[in-house]
Coordinates of C-alpha atoms and ligand atoms in Angstrom, one line a residue:
M1 CA 103.0 89.3 111.3
P2 CA 104.5 88.4 108.0
M3 CA 101.9 87.5 105.4
S4 CA 98.4 87.7 106.7
H5 CA 97.2 84.8 108.8
A6 CA 94.0 84.8 106.8
F7 CA 95.9 84.3 103.5
E8 CA 97.9 81.5 105.0
Q9 CA 94.7 79.8 106.1
R10 CA 93.2 80.2 102.7
L11 CA 96.3 79.0 100.9
H12 CA 97.5 76.0 103.0
P13 CA 94.7 73.6 102.3
I14 CA 94.7 74.2 98.5
L15 CA 98.4 74.7 97.9
L16 CA 99.4 71.2 97.0
E17 CA 96.7 71.0 94.5
V18 CA 97.6 74.3 93.0
V19 CA 101.3 73.3 92.8
R20 CA 100.3 70.0 91.1
E21 CA 98.2 71.9 88.5
F22 CA 100.4 74.9 87.8
G23 CA 103.9 73.7 88.8
T24 CA 106.4 75.9 90.8
P25 CA 107.7 78.5 91.0
F26 CA 104.9 81.1 91.0
H27 CA 103.8 84.2 92.8
I28 CA 100.2 83.9 94.2
Y29 CA 98.2 86.9 95.3
D30 CA 95.2 86.9 97.6
E31 CA 92.3 89.0 96.1
E32 CA 90.3 88.8 99.4
G33 CA 93.2 90.2 101.4
I34 CA 93.9 93.0 98.9
I35 CA 90.3 94.0 98.9
N36 CA 89.8 93.8 102.6
S37 CA 92.9 95.8 103.5
S38 CA 92.1 98.4 100.8
E39 CA 88.5 98.8 102.0
L40 CA 89.9 99.2 105.5
L41 CA 92.3 101.9 104.2
K42 CA 89.4 103.8 102.6
E43 CA 87.4 103.5 105.7
T44 CA 90.3 104.7 107.9
F45 CA 90.7 107.8 105.7
R46 CA 87.0 108.4 105.1
D47 CA 87.1 111.7 107.0
V48 CA 90.5 112.9 105.6
Y49 CA 89.6 115.5 103.0
G50 CA 89.2 114.1 99.5
F51 CA 91.3 111.0 100.2
K52 CA 92.5 109.1 97.2
E53 CA 95.0 106.3 96.8
Y54 CA 96.9 106.2 93.5
F55 CA 98.3 102.6 93.4
A56 CA 102.0 102.5 92.5
V57 CA 101.8 100.4 89.4
K58 CA 105.5 99.5 89.7
A59 CA 104.8 97.5 92.8
T60 CA 102.6 94.9 91.1
P61 CA 102.3 95.6 87.4
N62 CA 99.8 92.9 86.5
L63 CA 96.6 93.8 84.6
E64 CA 94.4 91.7 86.8
I65 CA 95.8 93.4 89.9
L66 CA 95.3 96.8 88.3
K67 CA 91.7 95.9 87.6
I68 CA 91.1 95.1 91.3
M69 CA 92.6 98.6 92.1
Q70 CA 90.2 100.2 89.7
R71 CA 87.2 98.5 91.2
L72 CA 88.3 99.8 94.5
G73 CA 88.2 103.3 93.1
F74 CA 92.0 103.8 93.2
G75 CA 94.0 105.8 90.7
F76 CA 97.3 104.8 89.2
D77 CA 100.8 106.1 89.9
C78 CA 102.9 105.5 86.8
S79 CA 106.5 106.3 86.1
S80 CA 107.1 104.9 82.7
V81 CA 105.4 104.6 79.3
P82 CA 104.5 100.9 79.7
E83 CA 102.9 101.7 83.0
L84 CA 100.9 104.5 81.5
I85 CA 99.8 102.2 78.6
M86 CA 98.9 99.4 81.1
S87 CA 96.8 101.7 83.2
R88 CA 95.0 103.2 80.2
S89 CA 94.4 99.8 78.7
I90 CA 92.0 99.0 81.6
G91 CA 90.3 102.3 81.3
A92 CA 92.1 104.7 83.6
I93 CA 92.0 108.2 82.1
G94 CA 93.0 111.8 82.9
E95 CA 93.2 112.5 86.7
D96 CA 93.0 108.7 87.4
I97 CA 96.6 108.7 86.5
M98 CA 99.5 110.5 88.2
F99 CA 102.7 110.4 86.1
T100 CA 105.7 110.7 88.3
S101 CA 108.7 110.2 86.1
N102 CA 112.3 111.0 86.9
N103 CA 114.9 112.2 84.4
T104 CA 112.0 112.4 82.0
T105 CA 112.4 112.2 78.2
L106 CA 110.4 114.2 75.6
E107 CA 108.9 110.9 74.4
E108 CA 107.5 110.3 77.9
F109 CA 106.0 113.7 78.1
K110 CA 104.4 113.2 74.7
V111 CA 102.8 109.9 75.7
A112 CA 101.7 111.4 79.1
A113 CA 99.8 114.2 77.2
T114 CA 98.0 111.9 74.8
D115 CA 95.0 109.6 75.3
G116 CA 93.2 111.7 77.9
G117 CA 96.4 112.9 79.6
C118 CA 97.1 112.6 83.3
I119 CA 98.2 114.6 86.3
L120 CA 101.8 115.5 85.4
N121 CA 104.2 115.4 88.3
L122 CA 107.4 117.2 87.4
D123 CA 110.6 116.1 89.0
D124 CA 112.8 119.1 88.2
I125 CA 112.6 122.8 87.6
T126 CA 114.3 122.6 84.2
L127 CA 111.5 120.3 82.9
I128 CA 109.0 123.1 82.8
E129 CA 110.5 124.4 79.5
K130 CA 110.5 120.9 78.1
V131 CA 106.9 119.9 78.6
P132 CA 105.4 120.0 75.1
V133 CA 101.8 120.2 76.1
F134 CA 101.0 121.7 79.5
P135 CA 98.0 120.1 81.2
E136 CA 95.6 122.3 83.3
L137 CA 96.8 120.6 86.5
I138 CA 100.4 120.3 87.4
C139 CA 102.3 119.1 90.4
F140 CA 105.9 119.1 91.4
R141 CA 107.8 116.5 93.4
Y142 CA 109.4 118.3 96.4
N143 CA 112.7 117.3 97.9
P144 CA 113.3 118.9 101.3
G145 CA 117.1 118.3 101.2
P146 CA 118.7 118.7 104.6
K147 CA 115.4 119.5 106.3
R148 CA 114.6 115.8 106.5
T149 CA 116.4 112.5 106.8
G150 CA 115.4 109.4 104.8
N151 CA 116.0 105.8 105.4
R152 CA 118.3 103.0 104.3
M153 CA 116.4 101.9 101.2
I154 CA 115.8 105.3 99.6
G155 CA 118.7 107.3 101.2
D156 CA 118.8 110.9 102.6
P157 CA 116.9 113.5 100.6
V158 CA 120.2 115.4 100.0
E159 CA 121.7 112.3 98.3
S160 CA 118.5 111.6 96.3
K161 CA 118.1 112.2 92.6
Y162 CA 114.5 113.1 93.0
G163 CA 112.5 116.2 93.2
V164 CA 112.7 120.0 93.2
R165 CA 115.0 121.4 95.8
H166 CA 113.6 123.7 98.5
E167 CA 115.1 127.0 97.2
Q168 CA 113.6 126.3 93.7
I169 CA 110.1 125.3 94.7
V170 CA 108.4 128.7 94.6
E171 CA 110.1 129.6 91.4
A172 CA 109.0 126.3 89.8
Y173 CA 105.3 127.1 90.5
R174 CA 105.8 130.7 89.3
Q175 CA 107.2 129.4 86.0
A176 CA 104.3 127.0 85.7
M177 CA 101.9 129.9 86.2
E178 CA 103.6 131.7 83.4
R179 CA 102.9 128.7 81.2
G180 CA 99.2 129.2 81.9
V181 CA 98.7 126.4 84.4
E182 CA 95.9 127.2 86.8
S183 CA 95.6 124.2 89.0
F184 CA 98.3 122.9 91.3
G185 CA 99.2 120.0 93.5
L186 CA 102.3 119.2 95.6
H187 CA 104.0 115.8 95.8
T188 CA 106.8 114.2 97.7
M189 CA 108.2 110.7 98.3
I190 CA 111.1 110.6 100.7
C191 CA 110.9 107.3 102.5
S192 CA 110.5 103.6 101.8
N193 CA 109.1 100.8 103.8
Q194 CA 108.7 103.2 106.8
L195 CA 107.0 101.5 109.8
D196 CA 106.8 104.6 112.0
Y197 CA 103.7 106.5 111.2
R198 CA 105.1 109.7 112.8
Y199 CA 107.6 110.0 109.9
M200 CA 104.6 110.2 107.5
V201 CA 102.9 112.7 109.7
E202 CA 106.0 114.9 109.5
T203 CA 105.8 114.6 105.8
V204 CA 102.2 115.9 105.8
K205 CA 103.3 118.7 108.0
M206 CA 106.1 119.5 105.7
L207 CA 103.9 119.5 102.6
I208 CA 101.4 121.8 104.4
E209 CA 104.2 124.2 105.2
V210 CA 105.5 124.2 101.7
I211 CA 102.0 125.0 100.2
E212 CA 101.6 127.8 102.6
L213 CA 105.0 129.2 101.6
I214 CA 104.1 129.0 97.9
S215 CA 100.6 130.4 98.4
S216 CA 101.9 133.3 100.4
Q217 CA 104.3 134.3 97.6
L218 CA 102.2 133.5 94.5
G219 CA 98.7 133.7 95.7
I220 CA 97.7 130.3 94.4
T221 CA 95.8 127.5 96.1
F222 CA 96.4 123.8 96.0
Q223 CA 94.0 121.1 94.8
F224 CA 95.9 118.4 96.5
I225 CA 98.9 117.3 98.4
N226 CA 100.3 113.8 97.7
V227 CA 102.4 112.2 100.4
G228 CA 103.8 109.6 98.1
G229 CA 104.2 105.9 99.0
G230 CA 106.7 104.4 101.3
I231 CA 104.4 103.1 104.0
G232 CA 106.0 99.9 105.3
I233 CA 104.8 96.4 106.1
P234 CA 106.1 94.1 108.8
Y235 CA 108.3 91.7 106.9
K236 CA 109.9 90.3 110.1
P237 CA 107.8 88.4 112.7
D238 CA 108.5 91.0 115.4
D239 CA 108.1 94.1 113.2
R240 CA 105.3 96.4 114.5
P241 CA 102.8 97.2 111.8
F242 CA 102.4 100.8 110.5
N243 CA 99.7 102.6 112.5
M244 CA 97.4 103.7 109.7
A245 CA 94.6 104.9 112.0
A246 CA 97.0 107.3 113.8
F247 CA 98.4 108.5 110.5
A248 CA 94.9 109.2 109.2
E249 CA 93.8 110.9 112.5
E250 CA 96.9 113.2 112.7
S251 CA 96.8 114.0 109.0
K252 CA 93.2 115.1 109.4
D253 CA 94.0 117.3 112.4
L254 CA 96.8 119.0 110.4
L255 CA 94.6 119.6 107.5
E256 CA 91.8 120.9 109.8
Q257 CA 94.2 123.4 111.3
F258 CA 95.3 124.4 107.8
K259 CA 91.7 125.0 106.9
Q260 CA 91.1 127.2 109.9
R261 CA 94.2 129.3 109.2
V262 CA 94.0 129.5 105.4
G263 CA 90.3 129.1 104.6
Y264 CA 90.4 126.1 102.3
V265 CA 91.8 122.5 102.3
P266 CA 93.6 120.5 99.7
R267 CA 92.7 116.9 98.9
F268 CA 94.8 114.2 100.5
Y269 CA 96.4 111.8 98.1
M270 CA 98.8 108.9 98.7
E271 CA 100.4 106.5 96.3
S272 CA 101.3 103.4 98.2
G273 CA 102.3 100.2 96.6
R274 CA 103.8 97.9 99.2
A275 CA 101.1 98.7 101.9
I276 CA 98.3 97.7 99.4
T277 CA 99.6 94.4 98.0
G278 CA 102.8 93.5 99.8
P279 CA 101.5 91.2 102.4
H280 CA 99.0 89.6 100.0
G281 CA 101.4 87.7 97.8
A282 CA 103.8 84.8 98.3
L283 CA 106.4 83.2 96.1
I284 CA 105.9 79.4 96.1
V285 CA 109.0 77.3 95.3
S286 CA 110.0 73.7 95.4
V287 CA 113.2 72.4 96.9
T288 CA 115.4 71.0 94.1
N289 CA 118.6 70.1 96.0
R290 CA 119.8 69.8 99.5
M291 CA 123.5 70.5 99.7
S292 CA 126.1 70.5 102.5
K293 CA 129.1 72.7 101.6
Y294 CA 130.8 75.1 104.1
R295 CA 127.2 76.1 104.8
E296 CA 124.0 74.1 104.6
Y297 CA 122.0 74.9 101.4
V298 CA 118.4 74.5 100.4
G299 CA 118.4 75.0 96.6
V300 CA 115.0 76.0 95.2
D301 CA 113.6 76.3 91.7
A302 CA 113.4 80.1 91.7
C303 CA 116.1 82.7 91.9
M304 CA 116.6 86.5 91.8
S305 CA 114.6 86.6 88.5
S306 CA 111.5 85.9 90.7
L307 CA 112.4 88.0 93.7
M308 CA 115.3 90.4 93.9
R309 CA 114.8 92.2 97.2
P310 CA 116.9 89.9 99.5
A311 CA 119.9 90.0 97.1
L312 CA 119.5 93.7 96.3
Y313 CA 118.9 95.2 99.8
G314 CA 119.5 92.3 102.1
A315 CA 115.8 92.4 102.7
Y316 CA 114.1 89.9 105.0
H317 CA 111.3 87.7 103.6
H318 CA 109.8 85.3 106.0
I319 CA 109.9 81.6 104.8
T320 CA 107.7 78.7 105.9
V321 CA 107.7 75.1 104.8
L322 CA 104.4 73.5 103.9
D323 CA 103.3 70.7 106.2
S324 CA 106.4 70.8 108.4
K325 CA 104.9 70.6 111.9
N326 CA 107.1 68.7 114.4
R327 CA 110.2 68.6 112.3
P328 CA 113.5 69.5 113.9
V329 CA 114.9 73.0 113.0
E330 CA 118.2 73.5 111.2
T331 CA 120.0 76.6 110.0
V332 CA 120.3 77.0 106.2
D333 CA 120.8 79.3 103.3
V334 CA 118.0 79.2 100.8
S335 CA 119.5 79.7 97.4
G336 CA 118.5 80.0 93.7
S337 CA 120.6 78.9 90.8
L338 CA 121.9 82.2 89.4
C339 CA 125.7 82.6 89.0
E340 CA 125.8 85.2 91.7
N341 CA 126.6 84.3 95.3
N342 CA 124.1 86.8 96.6
D343 CA 121.3 84.9 94.9
K344 CA 119.9 83.8 98.2
F345 CA 116.4 84.2 99.6
A346 CA 117.6 83.7 103.1
I347 CA 121.0 83.4 104.9
G348 CA 121.5 81.5 108.1
R349 CA 117.8 81.0 108.5
P350 CA 116.4 78.5 111.0
L351 CA 113.9 76.4 109.1
P352 CA 112.2 73.1 109.8
K353 CA 114.3 70.4 108.3
V354 CA 113.5 70.2 104.5
G355 CA 114.2 67.7 101.8
E356 CA 113.9 67.6 98.1
D357 CA 110.4 68.4 96.7
D358 CA 109.3 70.2 99.9
I359 CA 107.3 73.3 99.2
L360 CA 108.5 76.6 100.6
L361 CA 106.4 79.8 100.9
I362 CA 108.4 83.0 100.6
H363 CA 106.2 85.6 102.3
D364 CA 105.2 89.1 101.4
T365 CA 106.1 89.1 97.7
G366 CA 102.9 91.0 96.7
A367 CA 104.8 94.2 96.0
H368 CA 108.2 94.8 94.4
G369 CA 108.5 91.0 94.0
Y370 CA 107.8 89.8 90.4
A371 CA 108.1 93.4 89.3
M372 CA 111.8 93.6 89.9
G373 CA 112.7 90.3 88.3
F374 CA 115.3 90.3 85.6
N375 CA 116.7 88.0 83.0
Y376 CA 120.4 87.9 83.9
N377 CA 122.0 84.5 83.3
G378 CA 119.1 83.6 81.0
R379 CA 116.9 83.1 84.1
L380 CA 113.2 83.5 83.3
R381 CA 110.5 85.1 85.3
P382 CA 107.8 82.9 86.9
K383 CA 104.0 82.8 86.5
E384 CA 101.6 84.8 88.6
L385 CA 98.4 83.3 90.0
L386 CA 95.4 85.0 91.7
L387 CA 93.5 83.3 94.6
C388 CA 90.2 84.8 93.7
R389 CA 87.5 85.9 96.1
D390 CA 85.3 83.1 94.8
K391 CA 88.0 80.6 95.8
K392 CA 89.0 79.9 92.2
V393 CA 92.7 80.1 91.3
K394 CA 93.5 81.9 88.1
L395 CA 96.6 82.2 86.0
I396 CA 97.1 85.9 85.6
R397 CA 100.4 85.9 83.9
R398 CA 102.2 82.9 82.3
E399 CA 105.8 82.1 82.9
E400 CA 108.4 83.4 80.5
T401 CA 109.7 80.9 77.9
V402 CA 113.0 80.5 76.1
A403 CA 111.2 81.9 73.0
D404 CA 110.4 85.1 74.9
Y405 CA 114.0 85.4 75.9
L406 CA 115.1 85.0 72.3
K407 CA 112.5 87.3 70.9
T408 CA 114.9 90.3 70.8
F409 CA 116.9 88.5 68.2
D410 CA 113.9 88.4 66.0
F411 CA 114.5 91.5 63.9
E412 CA 115.7 92.8 60.6
S413 CA 119.5 93.4 61.0
R414 CA 121.0 96.7 60.0
V415 CA 124.7 97.5 59.4
I416 CA 126.4 100.8 58.9
R417 CA 130.0 101.6 58.1
P418 CA 130.9 104.7 60.1
G419 CA 133.0 107.2 58.2
G420 CA 132.6 105.3 54.9
Ligands
PLP501 C1 107.9 103.3 94.3 C2 107.1 104.5 94.4 C3 105.9 104.5 95.1 C4 105.4 103.3 95.9 O1 106.3 102.9 96.9 P1 105.8 101.9 98.1 O2 107.1 101.7 98.9 O3 105.5 100.6 97.3 O4 104.7 102.4 98.8 C5 105.1 105.6 95.1 N1 105.5 106.7 94.5 C6 106.6 106.8 93.8 C7 107.0 108.0 93.1 C8 107.5 105.7 93.7 O5 108.6 105.8 93.0

């Protein structure tokens, strides 16, 4: 079920007009789809204690998208200073923000503490000494190590650079208590694009065991557990969607049992990105060249600067061709124009026969699409559009220009002569 059927139905009749007006390439996001699936998420988790979603800003760092998240009542999961600044610029404050950095610098801690602060999520035990201003509420990212296996995209926990290892976790909270912290949460993130809900249930079980362990040794209670992101979406036509209802139901049962054993219940947080916006975006490109080399090529007017996932992870993105009913099918590589042979959106893909100026829809680019784009080879990032609920189409980020690319040469030069 790549890209929601409803989004396709909304997009198809207007796409040519949008292309004529704005020009390709662009990512377009479906406000209706984002809101509907987010409302469904909230409804599904309504009975799961204190449920809150902290949208992973890195998935779709666009101010208009973040405003939608805020209207939905979601918080923001940030992991860099620009992400903090973006979230705060639309009014997020204090516990609306979870700051989950890795290999954190002093500068990042300082910004995290200013402007109303945030929930600080520490990624290593050694960081406790380095935090300049300790907030009242602190959280650690837990890494279970050999107790769990991860998946291809994020790797096994033992290989991962993230989080506090199991043998250090009690000590980490003890040290935080010594620094005067009184409120605690526990966080983890050990999978990516996971389609099996049972893996996430195991994660809830794991977090509950860890807070029981810590509580039994230190006598503290936990305000929340945060299961991280990593919930998958069906990129391939025959992928089975993640069973959100079963995940909610079984998480609730686990928390209920915890409550009966221990006498209180922590709130349940998640910080999904992909599951919230992934299926509600598409990259729209035009065919620039049809080429027959040792393989058949469909060259398009976007490249890895617009969408990196296929080249980076060999990720599958479904592709359809606008108005291509009844055309014969051929097998092609869909390529960009970067000087990297892996700059391909699809390899050996059966597609309806296309020619120059055909419009291709590259599906499911609503998360980790635009966001990962880069400027290698002087390739510029595309514009972003929003198909609004009221059926208007709005430019929500302009495309990069050569002037943007050259902006980093616009500075006062400085020269030193080392040793002299
Ligand atoms: C990337 C990331 C997320 C979001 O991941 P999705 O796969 O988009 O759900 C959440 N939390 C942290 C700490 C992350 O790094």
